[in-house]
Amino acid sequence: MERRELDFAEAVREAIKQEMQRDSRIIIFGEDVGYFGGLFGCTKGLQQEFGEERVRDTPISEAAIIGTAIGAALTGLRPIAEIEFIDFIGCGMDQVFNQLAKMRYMSGGQLKLPVVIRTPCGSRYPIACGAAQHSQCLEAWFIHTPGLKVVIPSTPYDAKGLLISSIRDDDPVLFIEHKFQYYARRQPWIRERYPKLIEYVPQEPYTIPLGKADVKRDGEDVTVIATMMMVHKSLRVSEALEKEGISVEVIDPRTLVPLDKDTIIKSVKKTGRVIIITEENLTGSVASEILSIIVENAFDYLDAPIKRVCAPDVPIPYSPVLEREVIPQEEDIEIAIKQMVGV
Amino acid sequence: MNPNLISNELLIEMYKKMLTIRRFEEKIAQLFAQGLIPGLMHLYIGEEAVAVGACMNLRKDDYVTSTHRGHGHCIAKGGDLKKMMAEILGKATGYCKGKGGSMHIVAPEVGIVCCTGIAGAGIPIAVGVGLSIKLRNTDQVCACFFGDGASNTGAFHEGINLASVWRLPVIFICENNYYAISVPFVKAFNIKDIAVRAQGYGIASAIVDGMDVLAVYEEVKKAVQRARAGMGPTLIECKTYRFRGHHEGDPKMGLMYRSEDELREWMKKDPIVKLKMRLINDGTLSEREINEIEKEIDAKIKEAEEFAINSPYPPLDAVKEDLFIGG
Ligand SMILES: Cc1ncc(C[n+]2csc(CCOP(=O)(O)OP(=O)(O)O)c2C)c(N)n1
Ligand SMILES: [Mg+2]
């Protein structure tokens, strides 16, 4: 039998669709989500299948989108709220960090909030330069807010399994989708470069537990911990370096809250060398947090100082030459690895 | 409205401005199709009468807050075509040295102090501009442009209420083009006119045919006079339509979510054609003069295009500059 392959958006869509078929309490809403099927096609066909009651277009009202999800979740529904770009979540941020994240704890565990917020993030260089307000990676804001689970898949297979788990989870989950990952079918060079962006995804529903990292590539010399698009870039660099005799292990944490510290620490103990690669601004980043955890737990095993490869602390500039400079590129990853192993 | 009160010079000026916006945007569409534009483009084609009708009432020292669909505002307020085009191509010679792009072109020297890609975010900022005008005791005003979609944000409601309470010289100009990307007006509002919301905040309001530059001009004129006289803000809803997709690359120019008939009906109301016919029928301009205007504008657009294409990209060091004053 031919193995069917899905791209990232198709995997997301299939997860939502199958879960909505299974559980009539699941509803989904957001800007352009219904009739149009989402700016990136992630909800295409869902309104036709499940109707306008369960698949809703909303006005541009981020606070209301998130607040509505909270109210519905408190009273028996299982909403998926879409924020069109993560950059716009600021308009509804109080609902995220003061309401959604805290309500269960403040209530002494009386309340249950099965809410998923799905939202795209990240740079689309060189497909479409989005500048400072349409290109950000903001996952660090949310790991700093206790009470939210944070999921950041990098591949279609992971996206489907993790999204199903997120939907079935009884706690709030922020499910972040890097938007470059949507483009592999539209632009063939992307698939050529990053082959895992279109891959085998089983038809039947399956779950991947939150809090389980994935070793995307086994290696001996250096551990690369990378997220979202940086997983793909790191894999490509690692393949090339293999020919030069450098063996790189690539770990994708996949979920930031909960974080699979064990898999990370185990790899660090094996290689003694660590590079953390994310697209976020460096200061106060997820990379910084992972670095701290490694220092606290495996300091004695380190053969070299840990490196972070992140965006510098500036907004994303519009001009393609500047955006390219800000977003970590494969050559930055290659240089970091070579420096780390001393070649 | 007595159209005879408007001088021929002003009418011709309006025509030129609207046509400049149209040609500029057509050039952007063409460059985009050729793959020469790196970012997302939200074009103003069809809505030219709103920016031009409004800004014709403004002085150079009056302020504007603009949006993701902002090229028209910038041109209408007197922005430099070359610097705009260069910014859109991501070049060092652009208004923002290539750092802002289409959605963030500010031109403080002509009063454009804010251009944001976050829907509604410019509204409270315009309120702050109004407060500053009031406390500095000048007779400037601020024109705040935003879409129908943006008027469903909290920022709209908080901002307009505050402007009302503090009686600030802000003209809130809602460009109701009936869509927020794919979501049609009727799916996002349970009212027919956004202007009715002014009542809820105790400010003046008006509903205008946004395809008629003179109608926009007249209505904004009254609002500007009130604002300059210290009589507070006005909400003006301009009914308009975008002739292209939400952004360049929107499949089928937006016909995935709106009908061809609807588009065709609105295109019949083309504000530029309307004014041109009037100028010809009145005998204000001859066919030959119209042709000359077109040539003159086309030359300016070409000059801007060549300037932008021949300009260098910013140096990589620019990445770290401009975060704070002095580096
Ligand atoms: C707060 C926020 N939410 C969502 C978006 C995504 N978005 C960009 S433009 C747009 C539609 C804006 O509609 P409207 O205000 O009517 O302006 P128009 O594009 O029609 O000119 C949306 C939803 C955004 N930019 N900001
Ligand atoms: Mg609109």
XYZ file of C-alpha atoms and ligand atoms in Angstrom:
697
model
C 0.000 0.000 0.000
C 1.234 3.447 -0.841
C 2.121 5.475 2.201
C 0.170 8.689 2.169
C 2.050 11.858 2.822
C 0.700 15.051 4.328
C 2.107 18.499 4.689
C 1.918 20.415 7.950
C -1.402 22.166 7.331
C -3.022 18.948 6.104
C -1.921 17.146 9.250
C -3.327 19.909 11.441
C -6.588 19.845 9.510
C -6.896 16.082 9.759
C -6.356 16.161 13.508
C -9.077 18.783 14.007
C -11.462 17.012 11.665
C -11.080 13.592 13.237
C -11.416 14.985 16.730
C -14.531 16.939 15.760
C -16.014 13.753 14.321
C -15.282 11.943 17.577
C -16.462 14.588 20.038
C -19.378 16.932 19.341
C -18.284 19.246 22.172
C -15.355 20.437 20.086
C -15.922 23.753 18.335
C -13.467 25.959 16.460
C -13.498 29.671 15.767
C -11.330 32.601 14.760
C -10.751 35.111 11.983
C -11.233 33.627 8.485
C -11.461 30.134 9.986
C -14.935 29.242 8.718
C -16.027 29.943 5.169
C -12.516 30.667 3.890
C -10.957 27.745 5.734
C -8.157 29.714 7.378
C -5.476 31.948 5.915
C -3.240 28.894 5.548
C -5.971 26.386 4.768
C -5.770 24.605 8.118
C -9.543 24.566 8.550
C -10.535 24.097 4.910
C -13.746 22.128 4.488
C -14.520 22.002 8.204
C -17.414 24.447 8.049
C -18.956 22.474 5.180
C -18.638 19.265 7.179
C -19.539 20.447 10.677
C -21.673 23.511 9.993
C -21.590 27.143 10.993
C -22.489 26.442 14.614
C -19.326 24.509 15.307
C -16.974 26.217 12.857
C -17.249 29.972 13.228
C -15.810 33.089 11.699
C -15.240 35.864 14.198
C -14.725 39.611 13.946
C -11.239 40.992 14.625
C -11.632 40.662 18.368
C -8.793 38.686 19.902
C -9.826 39.338 23.498
C -13.309 38.087 22.691
C -12.003 35.056 20.817
C -9.930 33.878 23.763
C -12.438 34.917 26.415
C -15.227 33.140 24.572
C -13.153 29.993 24.449
C -12.656 30.208 28.200
C -16.352 30.673 28.945
C -17.334 27.836 26.663
C -14.730 25.544 28.174
C -15.874 26.344 31.718
C -19.342 25.128 30.866
C -18.852 21.920 28.996
C -17.527 22.635 25.501
C -14.036 21.959 24.179
C -13.119 24.992 22.090
C -10.236 25.474 19.711
C -9.603 29.199 19.311
C -7.452 30.402 16.463
C -5.386 33.579 16.698
C -4.560 34.403 13.093
C -0.881 35.227 13.812
C 0.751 34.962 17.228
C 1.714 38.616 16.816
C -1.974 39.532 17.332
C -2.356 37.638 20.597
C -1.291 40.764 22.444
C -4.745 42.208 21.773
C -6.211 39.380 23.855
C -3.324 38.820 26.192
C -5.155 39.496 29.445
C -7.506 36.655 28.636
C -4.492 34.403 28.106
C -2.254 35.118 31.069
C -4.561 36.482 33.763
C -7.655 34.443 32.956
C -6.977 31.239 31.060
C -3.682 30.402 32.722
C -4.746 31.176 36.281
C -8.379 30.209 36.622
C -7.896 26.599 37.586
C -5.246 27.377 40.181
C -7.115 30.359 41.629
C -10.213 28.214 42.015
C -8.325 25.646 44.016
C -8.750 23.126 41.238
C -12.518 23.470 40.914
C -12.443 24.690 37.328
C -11.384 22.830 34.208
C -10.261 24.637 31.054
C -9.967 22.380 28.018
C -9.022 25.187 25.616
C -6.628 24.941 22.693
C -5.337 28.181 21.203
C -3.835 27.488 17.784
C -1.645 30.192 16.333
C 1.013 30.512 13.621
C 4.381 32.133 14.326
C 7.693 32.843 12.728
C 9.539 34.205 9.759
C 8.584 33.449 6.176
C 11.832 34.687 4.631
C 12.288 34.434 1.650
C 8.680 33.625 0.735
C 7.084 36.753 2.155
C 8.832 39.238 4.378
C 6.362 40.128 7.110
C 8.433 42.644 9.116
C 8.195 43.405 12.805
C 4.529 42.613 13.528
C 3.956 39.501 11.417
C 7.049 37.336 11.898
C 7.665 36.829 15.582
C 8.436 33.766 17.664
C 6.907 34.540 21.057
C 6.807 31.139 22.765
C 8.946 32.375 25.664
C 6.133 34.698 26.823
C 3.975 31.693 27.456
C 6.401 29.374 29.195
C 6.881 32.257 31.617
C 3.181 32.062 32.482
C 2.463 29.087 34.741
C -0.770 27.342 33.838
C -0.364 27.041 30.076
C 0.929 24.055 28.196
C 2.984 25.070 25.177
C 3.341 22.855 22.103
C 5.617 23.694 19.154
C 5.669 20.851 16.601
C 8.067 20.784 13.670
C 6.729 18.017 11.409
C 3.357 16.898 10.042
C 3.515 13.618 11.957
C 4.190 15.384 15.233
C 1.608 18.052 14.479
C -1.213 15.551 14.117
C -0.360 13.493 17.167
C 0.362 16.459 19.377
C -2.715 18.368 18.290
C -4.949 15.406 19.070
C -3.335 15.163 22.494
C -3.778 18.893 23.006
C -7.454 18.742 22.104
C -8.008 15.818 24.484
C -6.079 17.521 27.271
C -8.266 19.025 30.000
C -5.870 21.926 30.558
C -5.203 24.978 28.374
C -2.763 24.406 25.545
C -1.122 26.996 23.333
C -0.417 25.165 20.071
C 2.061 27.144 17.972
C 2.552 26.392 14.272
C 5.550 27.853 12.474
C 4.090 29.278 9.284
C 7.050 28.502 7.056
C 6.107 24.875 7.686
C 2.886 25.393 5.682
C 4.655 26.123 2.401
C 6.323 22.855 1.386
C 3.702 21.935 -1.209
C 3.428 25.405 -2.679
C 7.156 25.831 -3.201
C 8.982 22.658 -4.245
C 12.433 23.932 -3.255
C 11.290 23.937 0.353
C 10.464 20.270 0.297
C 13.733 19.484 -1.390
C 15.619 21.338 1.290
C 13.550 20.221 4.244
C 12.131 16.813 3.265
C 10.438 16.186 6.607
C 7.942 18.985 5.925
C 5.929 16.496 3.890
C 5.905 13.040 5.368
C 3.985 9.892 6.111
C 1.139 10.518 8.511
C -1.110 7.633 9.507
C -4.763 8.012 8.572
C -6.108 6.769 11.876
C -6.055 9.134 14.847
C -3.073 8.753 17.177
C -1.644 10.700 20.063
C 1.836 11.805 20.989
C 2.096 12.545 24.704
C 2.818 16.126 25.712
C 6.186 16.256 27.443
C 8.018 13.796 25.247
C 10.942 15.115 23.195
C 11.945 13.432 19.960
C 15.475 12.580 18.955
C 15.263 13.544 15.298
C 18.779 12.329 14.575
C 21.225 10.227 16.570
C 24.770 11.469 16.974
C 27.815 11.285 19.196
C 29.820 14.506 19.018
C 27.419 17.302 19.770
C 23.806 17.722 20.880
C 21.716 20.244 18.988
C 18.444 21.165 20.659
C 16.276 22.911 18.089
C 12.648 23.927 17.714
C 10.247 24.285 14.775
C 12.003 25.440 11.564
C 15.357 25.225 13.287
C 14.858 21.455 13.538
C 14.753 21.260 9.745
C 17.692 23.571 9.268
C 19.723 21.660 11.859
C 18.948 18.328 10.226
C 20.123 19.580 6.875
C 23.358 20.911 8.313
C 23.894 17.698 10.278
C 23.546 15.550 7.157
C 26.216 17.614 5.447
C 28.547 17.536 8.434
C 28.250 13.753 8.691
C 30.320 13.635 5.493
C 32.979 15.670 7.241
C 33.023 13.205 10.092
C 31.030 15.259 12.585
C 28.220 13.357 14.242
C 25.361 15.568 15.419
C 22.423 14.540 17.571
C 19.313 16.651 16.947
C 16.645 16.846 19.627
C 13.265 18.490 19.154
C 11.624 19.126 22.545
C 8.241 19.335 20.735
C 6.530 20.615 23.855
C 7.984 23.354 26.057
C 5.485 22.919 28.886
C 5.788 20.182 29.951
C 9.445 19.902 28.945
C 11.146 16.540 28.571
C 14.262 17.302 30.560
C 15.320 13.680 30.734
C 15.823 13.220 27.010
C 17.812 16.442 26.845
C 20.008 15.643 29.835
C 20.638 12.104 28.625
C 21.922 13.394 25.307
C 24.062 16.053 26.984
C 25.667 13.410 29.150
C 26.456 11.414 26.028
C 27.989 14.178 23.897
C 29.179 16.743 26.439
C 28.597 19.499 23.899
C 25.377 21.446 23.433
C 24.025 24.025 21.029
C 20.493 25.355 21.430
C 18.958 26.762 18.269
C 15.715 28.722 18.183
C 14.286 31.518 16.050
C 13.332 33.745 19.002
C 15.125 36.842 20.204
C 17.949 35.690 22.443
C 17.280 37.433 25.731
C 14.788 35.702 27.991
C 14.273 32.990 25.410
C 13.267 29.355 25.542
C 16.888 28.665 24.609
C 18.019 30.469 27.748
C 15.689 28.392 29.885
C 16.891 25.120 28.397
C 20.472 26.271 28.893
C 19.759 26.902 32.576
C 18.249 23.469 33.007
C 21.301 21.825 31.463
C 23.682 23.814 33.636
C 21.741 22.868 36.748
C 21.489 19.211 35.888
C 24.514 18.222 33.828
C 27.204 20.828 34.433
C 29.843 18.228 35.239
C 29.300 16.510 31.921
C 29.930 19.564 29.759
C 33.163 19.636 27.770
C 32.579 23.137 26.444
C 30.406 26.161 27.221
C 26.873 25.812 25.867
C 26.086 27.897 22.781
C 22.800 29.530 21.839
C 21.993 30.334 18.229
C 18.994 32.680 18.244
C 17.849 35.925 16.651
C 19.581 39.027 17.987
C 17.545 41.284 20.271
C 15.919 43.402 17.582
C 12.482 43.388 15.933
C 12.322 41.541 12.600
C 13.283 44.048 9.900
C 11.390 44.056 6.593
C 14.145 44.148 4.017
C 15.007 40.612 2.881
C 18.722 41.158 3.383
C 18.137 42.251 6.959
C 15.566 39.574 7.771
C 17.976 36.939 6.530
C 20.640 38.399 8.788
C 18.381 38.281 11.855
C 16.894 34.811 11.425
C 19.364 31.998 12.213
C 20.512 30.459 8.933
C 22.084 27.138 8.112
C 25.521 28.718 7.889
C 25.139 30.066 11.438
C 24.293 26.581 12.626
C 27.205 25.065 10.732
C 29.667 27.583 12.154
C 28.395 26.994 15.679
C 28.737 23.229 15.368
C 32.209 23.431 13.866
C 33.370 25.801 16.586
C 31.898 23.500 19.180
C 33.772 20.435 17.961
C 36.894 22.462 17.245
C 37.345 22.135 13.504
C -23.463 70.156 -0.738
C -22.944 72.872 -3.286
C -20.194 71.624 -5.563
C -19.665 75.085 -6.972
C -17.957 76.041 -3.751
C -15.029 73.813 -4.614
C -12.523 75.495 -6.864
C -11.386 73.937 -10.095
C -7.821 73.882 -8.852
C -8.858 71.794 -5.899
C -10.806 69.390 -8.095
C -7.835 68.925 -10.372
C -5.583 68.419 -7.386
C -7.908 65.715 -6.070
C -7.953 64.038 -9.429
C -4.186 64.035 -9.642
C -3.792 62.649 -6.151
C -6.287 59.861 -6.684
C -4.744 58.926 -9.986
C -1.279 58.962 -8.443
C -2.419 56.483 -5.804
C -4.034 54.293 -8.459
C -0.978 54.244 -10.672
C 1.351 53.713 -7.755
C -0.651 50.722 -6.597
C -0.897 49.323 -10.112
C 2.860 49.529 -10.345
C 3.177 47.688 -7.030
C 0.842 44.965 -8.292
C 2.946 44.608 -11.407
C 6.243 44.490 -9.528
C 4.732 41.997 -7.103
C 3.673 39.739 -9.952
C 7.213 39.910 -11.272
C 8.521 38.731 -7.922
C 10.342 41.980 -7.237
C 8.568 42.771 -3.989
C 9.665 40.836 -0.924
C 6.690 41.404 1.373
C 2.916 41.359 1.659
C 1.063 44.136 -0.163
C -2.396 45.417 0.748
C -3.435 47.711 -2.068
C -5.745 50.716 -1.846
C -7.178 50.514 -5.366
C -10.867 51.467 -5.268
C -10.615 53.366 -1.993
C -8.655 56.392 -3.235
C -11.477 58.868 -2.652
C -11.343 58.294 1.092
C -7.700 59.188 1.677
C -7.736 62.019 -0.834
C -11.063 63.522 0.202
C -9.960 63.434 3.830
C -6.376 64.623 3.473
C -7.299 67.543 1.197
C -8.641 69.116 4.377
C -5.412 68.664 6.274
C -2.439 70.948 6.569
C 1.087 69.653 6.353
C 1.405 69.954 10.135
C -1.740 67.913 10.788
C -1.276 64.296 11.727
C -2.364 60.947 10.295
C -2.331 57.443 11.713
C -2.311 54.793 9.021
C -2.786 51.066 8.567
C -1.626 47.946 6.739
C -3.449 49.395 3.701
C -1.646 52.694 4.005
C -0.038 53.672 0.686
C -3.026 55.868 -0.192
C -2.868 57.766 3.087
C 0.809 58.457 2.616
C 0.448 59.717 -0.946
C -2.603 61.803 -0.083
C -0.749 63.455 2.799
C 2.123 64.398 0.529
C 4.513 61.484 1.028
C 7.479 61.060 -1.301
C 6.816 58.421 -3.955
C 10.466 57.507 -4.331
C 10.988 56.899 -0.641
C 7.752 54.918 -0.461
C 8.624 52.714 -3.399
C 12.118 52.130 -2.061
C 10.707 51.138 1.333
C 8.350 48.687 -0.301
C 11.282 47.104 -2.125
C 13.230 46.899 1.143
C 15.893 49.383 0.118
C 18.157 51.576 2.247
C 16.760 54.740 0.641
C 13.207 54.013 1.783
C 11.330 56.007 4.385
C 12.316 53.524 7.102
C 15.656 52.463 5.612
C 13.992 49.226 4.540
C 13.179 48.192 8.092
C 9.453 48.861 8.064
C 8.101 47.861 4.669
C 4.664 48.461 3.195
C 2.747 48.124 6.455
C 4.896 50.495 8.487
C 5.684 53.486 6.298
C 5.831 56.539 8.517
C 6.643 59.973 7.142
C 6.809 62.337 10.114
C 7.735 65.302 7.934
C 4.256 65.175 6.390
C 2.511 64.162 9.606
C 2.264 60.380 9.211
C 3.349 59.417 12.689
C 2.022 55.877 12.949
C 1.483 53.045 10.499
C 0.684 49.734 12.110
C -0.128 46.244 10.907
C -2.139 45.438 14.017
C -5.796 46.093 13.260
C -7.177 48.879 15.445
C -3.874 49.642 17.136
C -3.617 53.084 15.577
C -6.867 54.254 17.160
C -5.667 54.813 20.745
C -2.420 56.206 19.368
C -4.410 58.836 17.472
C -6.091 59.678 20.766
C -2.673 60.356 22.269
C -1.804 62.563 19.320
C -5.039 64.439 19.973
C -4.163 64.874 23.635
C -0.781 66.259 22.700
C -2.350 68.752 20.302
C -4.724 69.866 22.998
C -2.051 70.252 25.684
C 0.330 72.006 23.305
C -2.497 74.369 22.504
C -2.189 74.249 18.724
C -5.021 74.049 16.220
C -3.708 70.912 14.553
C -5.885 67.813 14.089
C -5.257 64.109 13.703
C -6.965 61.971 11.060
C -7.102 58.353 12.168
C -7.729 55.838 9.383
C -8.863 52.267 10.055
C -11.012 49.556 8.509
C -14.430 48.140 9.276
C -12.679 45.119 10.726
C -10.593 47.228 13.064
C -13.711 48.773 14.538
C -14.467 45.468 16.244
C -11.345 45.611 18.361
C -11.296 46.722 21.954
C -8.848 49.447 20.956
C -11.576 51.124 18.863
C -14.029 51.291 21.743
C -11.530 52.323 24.394
C -9.924 54.877 22.113
C -13.067 56.592 20.865
C -14.559 56.800 24.323
C -11.440 58.469 25.665
C -11.254 60.896 22.753
C -14.846 61.822 23.476
C -14.407 62.262 27.223
C -11.361 64.449 26.677
C -12.859 66.251 23.620
C -9.797 65.681 21.484
C -9.227 66.945 17.935
C -9.297 63.553 16.227
C -11.233 62.590 13.109
C -11.843 58.863 13.105
C -12.188 57.775 9.492
C -13.543 54.291 9.079
C -12.857 52.828 5.639
C -15.744 50.406 5.481
C -14.880 48.210 2.512
C -17.241 45.512 3.792
C -14.601 42.857 4.387
C -12.001 41.966 6.950
C -9.943 39.637 4.794
C -12.605 37.013 3.934
C -15.118 37.826 6.647
C -17.969 39.910 5.238
C -19.483 42.826 7.128
C -22.733 40.975 7.851
C -20.875 38.200 9.668
C -19.069 40.641 11.930
C -21.690 43.306 12.681
C -25.292 43.269 13.781
C -25.772 46.875 12.672
C -26.007 48.443 9.240
C -23.720 51.374 9.848
C -20.610 51.541 11.999
C -21.225 55.267 12.408
C -24.075 54.575 14.859
C -21.469 53.584 17.396
C -20.561 57.256 17.752
C -23.783 57.758 19.708
C -22.664 55.281 22.297
C -19.667 57.432 23.021
C -21.297 60.822 22.621
C -19.445 62.080 19.566
C -20.525 63.455 16.206
C -20.720 61.125 13.232
C -21.456 60.918 9.541
C -21.932 58.314 6.855
C -20.400 59.131 3.495
C -20.235 57.649 0.027
C -16.573 56.705 0.061
C -16.551 56.383 -3.719
C -17.219 60.117 -4.063
C -14.212 62.216 -3.267
C -16.235 65.423 -2.947
C -18.618 63.871 -0.473
C -15.717 62.679 1.653
C -14.063 66.057 1.346
C -17.146 67.962 2.501
C -17.854 65.735 5.460
C -14.276 65.631 6.707
C -14.073 69.391 6.270
C -16.851 69.880 8.813
C -15.194 67.470 11.221
C -11.843 69.205 10.877
C -13.447 72.589 11.519
C -15.110 71.257 14.658
C -11.869 69.663 15.834
C -9.865 72.823 15.275
C -12.502 74.784 17.165
C -12.131 72.525 20.189
C -15.466 70.779 19.651
C -14.060 67.281 19.863
C -13.860 64.168 17.710
C -16.020 62.835 14.881
C -16.500 59.333 13.521
C -16.905 59.329 9.745
C -17.816 56.074 8.077
C -16.875 55.949 4.397
C -18.601 53.197 2.445
C -16.068 51.907 -0.018
C -14.679 48.756 -1.600
C -11.341 47.288 -2.496
C -11.085 46.330 -6.151
C -8.298 43.817 -5.542
C -7.823 40.958 -3.108
C -7.123 41.547 0.567
C -3.475 41.343 -0.338
C -1.658 40.624 -3.563
C -1.790 36.876 -3.949
C -5.254 36.561 -2.378
C -6.641 33.818 -4.621
C -8.834 35.110 -7.457
C -8.670 38.698 -6.149
C -10.922 37.794 -3.274
C -13.552 36.072 -5.407
C -13.294 33.039 -3.118
C -15.439 34.923 -0.619
C -17.202 37.658 -2.617
C -19.147 37.578 -5.839
C -18.110 38.800 -9.217
C -21.373 40.715 -9.496
C -20.665 42.558 -6.305
C -17.167 43.448 -7.472
C -18.481 44.588 -10.834
C -21.166 46.778 -9.244
C -18.602 48.521 -7.086
C -16.172 48.958 -9.948
C -18.869 50.935 -11.748
C -18.541 53.470 -8.936
C -14.836 53.966 -9.548
C -14.117 57.310 -7.854
C -11.441 58.279 -10.341
C -13.621 57.675 -13.382
C -16.414 59.592 -11.701
C -14.307 62.686 -11.094
C -12.717 62.492 -14.506
C -16.128 62.468 -16.223
C -17.177 65.417 -14.180
C -14.051 67.384 -15.012
C -14.541 66.708 -18.704
C -18.274 67.358 -18.731
C -17.805 70.610 -16.832
C -15.226 71.696 -19.303
C -12.717 72.016 -16.488
C -10.268 69.806 -18.287
C -9.953 68.855 -21.936
C -9.115 65.336 -23.093
C -5.689 66.637 -23.943
C -5.170 68.033 -20.460
C -6.333 64.754 -18.952
C -3.784 62.926 -21.067
C -1.082 65.294 -19.956
C -1.923 64.712 -16.323
C -1.731 60.984 -16.884
C 1.631 61.277 -18.565
C 2.956 63.484 -15.812
C 1.856 60.984 -13.170
C 3.191 58.012 -15.070
C 6.545 59.750 -15.312
C 6.611 60.274 -11.550
C 5.782 56.644 -10.903
C 8.452 55.536 -13.316
C 10.958 57.773 -11.617
C 10.029 56.281 -8.236
C 10.306 52.763 -9.622
C 13.726 53.378 -11.125
C 14.920 55.063 -7.967
C 13.785 52.117 -5.875
C 15.148 49.444 -8.168
C 18.509 51.174 -8.485
C 18.830 51.831 -4.762
C 21.034 49.578 -2.631
C 19.786 47.232 0.038
C 20.640 48.343 3.547
C 24.031 47.285 4.905
C 23.905 44.315 7.275
C 25.120 46.491 10.135
C 21.791 48.279 9.972
C 20.242 45.306 11.770
C 21.521 46.522 15.127
C 20.876 50.228 14.572
C 17.767 52.211 15.519
C 16.572 50.081 18.423
C 17.399 52.919 20.761
C 18.628 56.444 20.175
C 22.340 56.255 19.640
C 22.392 52.591 18.691
C -5.311 42.560 15.807
C -5.209 41.950 14.469
N -5.903 40.818 14.222
C -5.833 40.248 13.011
C -5.064 40.779 12.037
C -4.963 40.091 10.682
N -5.545 40.965 9.688
C -4.797 41.734 8.897
S -5.715 42.767 7.966
C -7.138 42.100 8.562
C -8.441 42.612 8.092
C -8.588 44.038 8.401
O -9.851 44.432 8.028
P -10.218 45.953 8.000
O -9.887 46.581 9.300
O -11.619 46.045 7.551
O -9.224 46.561 6.924
P -9.121 46.201 5.362
O -8.066 45.166 5.225
O -10.440 45.742 4.897
O -8.686 47.477 4.730
C -6.881 41.117 9.497
C -7.902 40.330 10.184
C -4.328 41.934 12.340
N -3.528 42.512 11.452
N -4.426 42.504 13.556
Mg -12.322 46.107 5.631
